[in-house]
mmCIF file of C-alpha atoms and ligand atoms in Angstrom:
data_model
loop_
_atom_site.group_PDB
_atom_site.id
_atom_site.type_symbol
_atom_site.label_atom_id
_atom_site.label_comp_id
_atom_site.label_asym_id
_atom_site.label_seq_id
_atom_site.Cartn_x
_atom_site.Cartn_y
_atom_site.Cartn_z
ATOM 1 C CA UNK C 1 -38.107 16.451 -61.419
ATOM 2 C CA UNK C 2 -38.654 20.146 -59.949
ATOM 3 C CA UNK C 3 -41.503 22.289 -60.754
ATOM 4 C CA UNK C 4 -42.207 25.215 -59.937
ATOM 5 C CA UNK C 5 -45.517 27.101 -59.372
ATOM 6 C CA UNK C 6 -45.450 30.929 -59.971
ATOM 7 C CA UNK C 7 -48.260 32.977 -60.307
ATOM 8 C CA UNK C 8 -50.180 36.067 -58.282
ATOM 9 C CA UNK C 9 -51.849 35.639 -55.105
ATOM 10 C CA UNK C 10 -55.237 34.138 -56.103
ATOM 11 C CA UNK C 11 -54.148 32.455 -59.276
ATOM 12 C CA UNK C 12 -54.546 29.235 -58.331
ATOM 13 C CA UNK C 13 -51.125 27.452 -57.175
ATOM 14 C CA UNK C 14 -52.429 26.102 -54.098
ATOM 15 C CA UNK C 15 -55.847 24.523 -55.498
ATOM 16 C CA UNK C 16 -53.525 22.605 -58.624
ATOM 17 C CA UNK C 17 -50.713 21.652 -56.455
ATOM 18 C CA UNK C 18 -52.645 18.769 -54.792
ATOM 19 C CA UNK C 19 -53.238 16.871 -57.857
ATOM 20 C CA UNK C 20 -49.493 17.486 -59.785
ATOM 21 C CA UNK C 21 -48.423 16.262 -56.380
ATOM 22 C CA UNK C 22 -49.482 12.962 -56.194
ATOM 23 C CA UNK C 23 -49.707 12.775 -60.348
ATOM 24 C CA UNK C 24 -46.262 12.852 -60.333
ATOM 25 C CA UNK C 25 -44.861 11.720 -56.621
ATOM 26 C CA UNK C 26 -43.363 15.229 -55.651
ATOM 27 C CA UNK C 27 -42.479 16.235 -52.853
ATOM 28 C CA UNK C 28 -44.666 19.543 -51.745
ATOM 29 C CA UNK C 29 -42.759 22.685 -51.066
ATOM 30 C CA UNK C 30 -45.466 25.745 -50.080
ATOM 31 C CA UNK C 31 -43.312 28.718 -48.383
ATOM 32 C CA UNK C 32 -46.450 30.321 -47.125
ATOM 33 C CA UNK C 33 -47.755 27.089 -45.323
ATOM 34 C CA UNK C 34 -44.046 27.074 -43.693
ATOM 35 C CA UNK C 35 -44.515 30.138 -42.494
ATOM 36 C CA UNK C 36 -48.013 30.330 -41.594
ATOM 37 C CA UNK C 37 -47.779 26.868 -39.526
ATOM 38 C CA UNK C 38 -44.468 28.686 -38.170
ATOM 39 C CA UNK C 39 -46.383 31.747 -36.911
ATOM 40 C CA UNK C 40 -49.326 29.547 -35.679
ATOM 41 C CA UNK C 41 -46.627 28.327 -33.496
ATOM 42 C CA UNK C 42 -44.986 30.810 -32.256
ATOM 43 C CA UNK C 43 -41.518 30.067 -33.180
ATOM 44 C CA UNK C 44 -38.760 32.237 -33.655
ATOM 45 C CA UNK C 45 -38.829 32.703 -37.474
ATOM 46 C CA UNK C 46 -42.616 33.054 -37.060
ATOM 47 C CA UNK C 47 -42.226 36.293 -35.141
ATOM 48 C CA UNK C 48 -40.025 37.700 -37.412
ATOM 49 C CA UNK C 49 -42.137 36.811 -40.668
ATOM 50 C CA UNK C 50 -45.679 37.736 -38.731
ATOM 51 C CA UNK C 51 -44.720 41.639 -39.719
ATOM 52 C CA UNK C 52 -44.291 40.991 -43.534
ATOM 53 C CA UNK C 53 -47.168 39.029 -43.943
ATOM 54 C CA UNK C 54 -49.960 41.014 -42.079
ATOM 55 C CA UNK C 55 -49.342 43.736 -44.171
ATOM 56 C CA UNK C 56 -49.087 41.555 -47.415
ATOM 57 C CA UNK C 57 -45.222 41.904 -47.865
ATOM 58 C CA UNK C 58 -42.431 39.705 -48.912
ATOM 59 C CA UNK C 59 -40.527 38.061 -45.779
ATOM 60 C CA UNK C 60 -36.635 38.990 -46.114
ATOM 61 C CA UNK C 61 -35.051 36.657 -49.211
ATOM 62 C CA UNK C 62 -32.529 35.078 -46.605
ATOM 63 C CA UNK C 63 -35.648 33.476 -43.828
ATOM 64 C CA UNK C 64 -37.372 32.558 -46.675
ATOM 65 C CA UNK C 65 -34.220 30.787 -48.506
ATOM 66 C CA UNK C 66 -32.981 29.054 -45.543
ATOM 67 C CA UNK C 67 -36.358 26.958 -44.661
ATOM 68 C CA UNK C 68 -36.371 26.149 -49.016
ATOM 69 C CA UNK C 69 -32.457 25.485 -48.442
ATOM 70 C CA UNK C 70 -33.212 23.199 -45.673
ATOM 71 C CA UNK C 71 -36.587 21.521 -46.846
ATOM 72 C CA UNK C 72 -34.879 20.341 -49.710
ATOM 73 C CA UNK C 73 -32.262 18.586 -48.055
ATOM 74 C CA UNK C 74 -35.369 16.248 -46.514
ATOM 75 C CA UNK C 75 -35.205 12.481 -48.062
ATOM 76 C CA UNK C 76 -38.755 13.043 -49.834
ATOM 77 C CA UNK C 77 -37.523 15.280 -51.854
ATOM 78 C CA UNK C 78 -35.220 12.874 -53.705
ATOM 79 C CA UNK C 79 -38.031 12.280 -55.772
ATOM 80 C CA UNK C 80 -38.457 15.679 -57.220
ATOM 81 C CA UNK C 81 -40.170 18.546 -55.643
ATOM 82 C CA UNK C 82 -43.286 21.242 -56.455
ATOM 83 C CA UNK C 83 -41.946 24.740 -55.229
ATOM 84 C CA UNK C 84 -45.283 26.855 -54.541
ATOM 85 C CA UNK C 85 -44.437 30.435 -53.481
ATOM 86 C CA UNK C 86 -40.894 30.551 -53.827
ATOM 87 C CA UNK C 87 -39.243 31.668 -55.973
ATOM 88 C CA UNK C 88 -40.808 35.254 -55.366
ATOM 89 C CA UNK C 89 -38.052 37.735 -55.826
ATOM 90 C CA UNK C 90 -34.987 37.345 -58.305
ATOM 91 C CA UNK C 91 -32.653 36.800 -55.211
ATOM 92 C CA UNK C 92 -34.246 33.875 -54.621
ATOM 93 C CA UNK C 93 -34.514 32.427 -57.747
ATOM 94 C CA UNK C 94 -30.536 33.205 -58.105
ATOM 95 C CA UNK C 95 -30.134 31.433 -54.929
ATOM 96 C CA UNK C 96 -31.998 28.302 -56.453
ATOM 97 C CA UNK C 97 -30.119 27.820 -58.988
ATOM 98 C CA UNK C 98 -26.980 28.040 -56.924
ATOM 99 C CA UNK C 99 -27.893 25.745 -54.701
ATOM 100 C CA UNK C 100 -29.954 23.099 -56.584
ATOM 101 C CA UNK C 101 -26.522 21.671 -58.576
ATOM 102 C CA UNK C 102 -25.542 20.480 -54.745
ATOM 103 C CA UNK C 103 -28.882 18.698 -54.508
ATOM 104 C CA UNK C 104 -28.465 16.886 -58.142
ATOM 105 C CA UNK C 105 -31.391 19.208 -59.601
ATOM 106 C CA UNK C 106 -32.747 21.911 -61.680
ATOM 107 C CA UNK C 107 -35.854 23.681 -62.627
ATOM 108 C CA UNK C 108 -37.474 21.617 -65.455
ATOM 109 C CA UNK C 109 -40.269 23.603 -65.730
ATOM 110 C CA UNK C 110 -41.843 27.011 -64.481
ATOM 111 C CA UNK C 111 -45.761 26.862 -64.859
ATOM 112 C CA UNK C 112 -46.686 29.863 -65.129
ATOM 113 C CA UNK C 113 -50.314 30.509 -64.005
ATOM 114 C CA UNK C 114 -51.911 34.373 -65.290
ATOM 115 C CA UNK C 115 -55.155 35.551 -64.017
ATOM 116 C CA UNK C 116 -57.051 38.740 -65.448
ATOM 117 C CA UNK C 117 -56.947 41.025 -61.505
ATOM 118 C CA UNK C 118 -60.194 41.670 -61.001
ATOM 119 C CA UNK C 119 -61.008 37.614 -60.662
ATOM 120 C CA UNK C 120 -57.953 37.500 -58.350
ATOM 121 C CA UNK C 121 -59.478 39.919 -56.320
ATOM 122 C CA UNK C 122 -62.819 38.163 -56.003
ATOM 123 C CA UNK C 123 -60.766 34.556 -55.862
ATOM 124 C CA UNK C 124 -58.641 35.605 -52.579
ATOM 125 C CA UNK C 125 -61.951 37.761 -50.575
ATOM 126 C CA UNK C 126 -63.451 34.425 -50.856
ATOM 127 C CA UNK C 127 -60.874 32.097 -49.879
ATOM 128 C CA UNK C 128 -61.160 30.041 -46.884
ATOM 129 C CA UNK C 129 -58.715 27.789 -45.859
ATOM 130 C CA UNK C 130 -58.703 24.582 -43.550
ATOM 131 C CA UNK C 131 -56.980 25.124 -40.622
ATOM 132 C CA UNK C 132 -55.680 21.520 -40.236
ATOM 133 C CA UNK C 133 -54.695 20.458 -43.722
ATOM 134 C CA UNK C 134 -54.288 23.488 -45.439
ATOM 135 C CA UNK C 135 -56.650 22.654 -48.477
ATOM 136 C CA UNK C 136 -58.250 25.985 -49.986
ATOM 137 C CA UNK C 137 -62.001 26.390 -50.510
ATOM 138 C CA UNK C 138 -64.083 29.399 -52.571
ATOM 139 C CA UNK C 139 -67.111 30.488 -51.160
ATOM 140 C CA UNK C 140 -68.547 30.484 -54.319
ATOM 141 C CA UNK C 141 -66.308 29.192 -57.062
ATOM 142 C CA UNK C 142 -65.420 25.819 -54.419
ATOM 143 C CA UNK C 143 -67.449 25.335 -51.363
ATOM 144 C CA UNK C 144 -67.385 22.435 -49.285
ATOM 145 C CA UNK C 145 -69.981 19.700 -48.747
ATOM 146 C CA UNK C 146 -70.611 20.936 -45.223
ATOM 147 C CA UNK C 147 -70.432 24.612 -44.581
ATOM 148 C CA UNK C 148 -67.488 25.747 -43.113
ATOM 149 C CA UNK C 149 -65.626 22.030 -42.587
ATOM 150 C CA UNK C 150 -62.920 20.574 -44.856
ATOM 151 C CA UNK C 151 -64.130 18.261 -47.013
ATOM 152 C CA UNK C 152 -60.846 16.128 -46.386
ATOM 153 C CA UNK C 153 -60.392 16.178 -42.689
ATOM 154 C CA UNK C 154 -63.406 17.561 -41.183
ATOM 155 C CA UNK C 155 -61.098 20.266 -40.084
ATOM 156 C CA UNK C 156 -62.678 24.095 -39.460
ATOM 157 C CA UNK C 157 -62.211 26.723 -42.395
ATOM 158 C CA UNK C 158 -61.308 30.026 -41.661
ATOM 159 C CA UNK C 159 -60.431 33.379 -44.047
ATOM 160 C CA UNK C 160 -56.699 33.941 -43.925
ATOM 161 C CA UNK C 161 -55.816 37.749 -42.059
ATOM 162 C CA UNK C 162 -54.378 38.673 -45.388
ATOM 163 C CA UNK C 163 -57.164 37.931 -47.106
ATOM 164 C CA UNK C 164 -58.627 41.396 -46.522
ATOM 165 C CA UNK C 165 -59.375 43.681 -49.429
ATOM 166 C CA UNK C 166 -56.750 45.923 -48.516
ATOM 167 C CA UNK C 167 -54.511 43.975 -47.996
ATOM 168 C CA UNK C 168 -55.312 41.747 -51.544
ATOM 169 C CA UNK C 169 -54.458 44.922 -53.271
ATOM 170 C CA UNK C 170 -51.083 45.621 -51.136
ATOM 171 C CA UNK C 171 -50.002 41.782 -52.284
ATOM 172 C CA UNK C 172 -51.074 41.906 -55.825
ATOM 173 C CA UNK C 173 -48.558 45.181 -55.945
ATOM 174 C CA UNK C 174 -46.000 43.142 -54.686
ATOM 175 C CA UNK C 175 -46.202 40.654 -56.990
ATOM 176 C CA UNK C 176 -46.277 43.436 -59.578
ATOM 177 C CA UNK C 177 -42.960 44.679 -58.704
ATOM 178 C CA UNK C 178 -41.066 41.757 -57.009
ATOM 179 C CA UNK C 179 -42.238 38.648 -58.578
ATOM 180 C CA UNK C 180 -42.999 39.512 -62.061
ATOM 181 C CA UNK C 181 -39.452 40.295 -63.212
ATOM 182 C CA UNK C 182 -39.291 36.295 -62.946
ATOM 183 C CA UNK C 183 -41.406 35.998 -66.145
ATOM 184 C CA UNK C 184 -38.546 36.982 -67.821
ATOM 185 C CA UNK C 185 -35.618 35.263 -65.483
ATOM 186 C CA UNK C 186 -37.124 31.795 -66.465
ATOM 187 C CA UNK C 187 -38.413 32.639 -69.829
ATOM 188 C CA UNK C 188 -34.546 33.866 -70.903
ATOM 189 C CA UNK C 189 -33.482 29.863 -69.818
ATOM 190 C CA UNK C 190 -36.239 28.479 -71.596
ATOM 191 C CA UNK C 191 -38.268 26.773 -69.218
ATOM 192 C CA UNK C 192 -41.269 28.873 -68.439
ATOM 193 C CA UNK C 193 -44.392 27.192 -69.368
ATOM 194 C CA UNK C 194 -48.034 29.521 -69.595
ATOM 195 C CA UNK C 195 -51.387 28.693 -68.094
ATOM 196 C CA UNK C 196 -54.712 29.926 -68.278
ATOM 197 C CA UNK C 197 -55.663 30.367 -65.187
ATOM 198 C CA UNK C 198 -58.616 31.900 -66.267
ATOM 199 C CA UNK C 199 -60.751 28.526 -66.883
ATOM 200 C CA UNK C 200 -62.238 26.527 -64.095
ATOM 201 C CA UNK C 201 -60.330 23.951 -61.941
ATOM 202 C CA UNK C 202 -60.338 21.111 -63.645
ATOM 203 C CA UNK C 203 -59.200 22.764 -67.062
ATOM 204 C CA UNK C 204 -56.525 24.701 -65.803
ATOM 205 C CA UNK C 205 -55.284 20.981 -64.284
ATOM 206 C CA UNK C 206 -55.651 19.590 -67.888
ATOM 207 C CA UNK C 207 -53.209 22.125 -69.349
ATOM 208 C CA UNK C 208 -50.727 21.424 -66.471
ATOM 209 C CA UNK C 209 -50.844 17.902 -67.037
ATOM 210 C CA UNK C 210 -50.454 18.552 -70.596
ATOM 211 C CA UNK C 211 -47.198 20.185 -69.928
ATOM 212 C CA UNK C 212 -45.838 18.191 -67.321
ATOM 213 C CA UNK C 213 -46.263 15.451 -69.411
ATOM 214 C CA UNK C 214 -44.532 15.824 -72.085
ATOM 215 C CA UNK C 215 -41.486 17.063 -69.937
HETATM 216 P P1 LIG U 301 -52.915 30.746 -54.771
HETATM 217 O O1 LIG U 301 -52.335 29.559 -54.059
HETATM 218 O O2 LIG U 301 -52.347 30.943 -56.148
HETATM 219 O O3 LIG U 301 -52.846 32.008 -53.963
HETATM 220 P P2 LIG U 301 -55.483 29.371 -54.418
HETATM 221 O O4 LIG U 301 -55.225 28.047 -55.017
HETATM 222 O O5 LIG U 301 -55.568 29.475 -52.956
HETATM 223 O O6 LIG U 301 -54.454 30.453 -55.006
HETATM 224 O O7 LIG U 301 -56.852 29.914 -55.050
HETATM 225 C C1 LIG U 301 -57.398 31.159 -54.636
HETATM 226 C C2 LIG U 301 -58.916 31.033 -54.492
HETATM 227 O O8 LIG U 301 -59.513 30.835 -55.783
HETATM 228 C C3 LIG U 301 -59.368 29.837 -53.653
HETATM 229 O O9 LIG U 301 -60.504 30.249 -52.924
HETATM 230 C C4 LIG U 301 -59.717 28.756 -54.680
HETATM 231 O O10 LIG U 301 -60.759 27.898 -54.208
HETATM 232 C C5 LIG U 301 -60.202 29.592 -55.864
HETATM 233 N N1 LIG U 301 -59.826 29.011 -57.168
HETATM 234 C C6 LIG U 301 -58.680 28.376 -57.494
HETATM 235 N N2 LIG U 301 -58.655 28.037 -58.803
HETATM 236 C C7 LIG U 301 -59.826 28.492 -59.326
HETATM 237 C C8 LIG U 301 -60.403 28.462 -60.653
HETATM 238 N N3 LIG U 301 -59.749 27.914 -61.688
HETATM 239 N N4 LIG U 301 -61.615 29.029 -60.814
HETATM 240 C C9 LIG U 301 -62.264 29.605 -59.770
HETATM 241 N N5 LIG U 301 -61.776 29.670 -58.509
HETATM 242 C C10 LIG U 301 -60.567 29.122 -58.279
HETATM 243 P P1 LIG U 302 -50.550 33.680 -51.943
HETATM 244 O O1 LIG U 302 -50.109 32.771 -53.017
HETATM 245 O O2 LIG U 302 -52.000 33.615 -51.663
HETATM 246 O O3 LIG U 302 -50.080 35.084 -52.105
HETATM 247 P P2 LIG U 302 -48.717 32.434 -49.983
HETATM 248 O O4 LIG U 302 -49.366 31.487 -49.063
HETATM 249 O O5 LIG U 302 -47.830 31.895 -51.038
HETATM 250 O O6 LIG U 302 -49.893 33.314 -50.566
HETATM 251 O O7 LIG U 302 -47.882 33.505 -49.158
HETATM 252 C C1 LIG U 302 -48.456 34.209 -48.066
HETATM 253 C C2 LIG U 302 -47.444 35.217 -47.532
HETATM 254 O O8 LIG U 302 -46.281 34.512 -47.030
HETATM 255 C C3 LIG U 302 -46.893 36.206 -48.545
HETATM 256 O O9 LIG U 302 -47.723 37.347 -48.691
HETATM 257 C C4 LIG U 302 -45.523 36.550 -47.928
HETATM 258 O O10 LIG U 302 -45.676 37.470 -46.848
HETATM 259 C C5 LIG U 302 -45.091 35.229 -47.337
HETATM 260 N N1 LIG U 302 -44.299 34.432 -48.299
HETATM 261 C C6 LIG U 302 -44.622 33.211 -48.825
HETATM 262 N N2 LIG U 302 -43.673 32.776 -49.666
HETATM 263 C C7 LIG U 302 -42.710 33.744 -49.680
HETATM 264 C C8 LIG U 302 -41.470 33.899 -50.362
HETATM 265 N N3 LIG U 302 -41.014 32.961 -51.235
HETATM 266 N N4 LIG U 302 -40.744 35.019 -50.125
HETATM 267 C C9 LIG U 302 -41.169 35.952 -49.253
HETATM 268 N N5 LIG U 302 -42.325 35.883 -48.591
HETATM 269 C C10 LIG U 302 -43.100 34.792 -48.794
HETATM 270 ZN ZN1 LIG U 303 -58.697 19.852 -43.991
#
């Protein structure tokens, strides 16, 4: 099975992932935890995508399609995979589908995850993250036990650099003009699936599961 998370920054794709995850034994593809881990470390794909991201942009399709290209080739993926991030530009969703027949898969389902703006706006100035295990917290919406340590690992949260108002706005443009014109990519082959994204955690998981489901 391959699923595939798309949605504005803020919607929600990184909070639901966990759970469809390990409901369904996928493998867990997040492009921007590739390439923030990449830039904490100072590798040579994290220089080039530091750039892009501090200012909110896309990183070029073809760094961003050769760490999905080569993550998928990885033996946990064999049981089916949650892409979260990627696709983000019709390139790259082209370059899925070219690749995936190689790999014996295709996208079964595109969930689709809608926010009204303003909430994204007040989801992502709130965000912290956990610097060891990546798991996303809300200052208001979904704080931790213990203020400012991961409930999971005891690891320290921080507030990601693009998490800035100004730079919020700059990404939810981008998604505007780059990412959006997948709504209708996927919906045209029929396997675009929307969520309301609008409800709290644990019902936005219930329609996800009700979807997945019955795939
Ligand atoms: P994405 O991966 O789509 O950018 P996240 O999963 O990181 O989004 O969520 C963005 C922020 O909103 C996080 O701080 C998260 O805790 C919070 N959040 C996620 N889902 C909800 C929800 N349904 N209601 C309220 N806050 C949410
Ligand atoms: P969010 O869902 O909160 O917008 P992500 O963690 O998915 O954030 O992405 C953070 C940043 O990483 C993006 O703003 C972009 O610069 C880069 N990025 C992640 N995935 C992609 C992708 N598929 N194509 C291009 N850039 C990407
Ligand atoms: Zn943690």
């Amino acid at each position: 099975m391959l699923l595939i998370l798309l949605g504005p920054p803020g919607a929600g794709k990184g909070t639901q992932a966990g759970q469809v995850v390990e409901d369904y034994g996928l493998a867990y593809i997040s492009t921007g935890a590739i390439l923030r881990s990449a830039v904490k470390e100072g590798t040579a794909l994290g220089q080039k995508a530091r750039q892009y991201m501090d200012l909110g942009q896309l990183v070029p399709d073809e760094l961003v399609v050769e760490i999905v290209k080569s993550r998928l080739q990885e033996s946990d993926c064999e049981k089916g995979a949650l892409l979260d991030g990627f696709p983000r530009t019709v390139e790259q969703a082209s370059f899925l589908e070219k690749v995936l027949p190689e790999t014996g898969k295709k996208v079964d389902c595109v969930l689709l995850i809608e926010v009204k703006e303003n909430e994204l706006i007040e989801r992502l100035t709130g965000r912290r993250v956990c610097s060891e295990c990546g798991t996303n917290y809300h200052l208001s919406h979904k704080p931790p036990k213990v203020r400012n340590v991961c409930d999971e690992c005891g690891g320290d949260l921080y507030q990601r650099d693009d998490d800035s108002l100004e730079t919020v706005k700059e990404r939810l443009e981008v998604y505007k003009s780059q990412t959006e014109p997948l709504i209708d990519f996927y919906n045209s082959r029929e396997v675009l699936a929307r969520i309301d994204g609008n409800q709290d955690i644990d019902s936005v998981r219930d329609q996800i599961k009700a979807v997945v489901d019955k795939l």
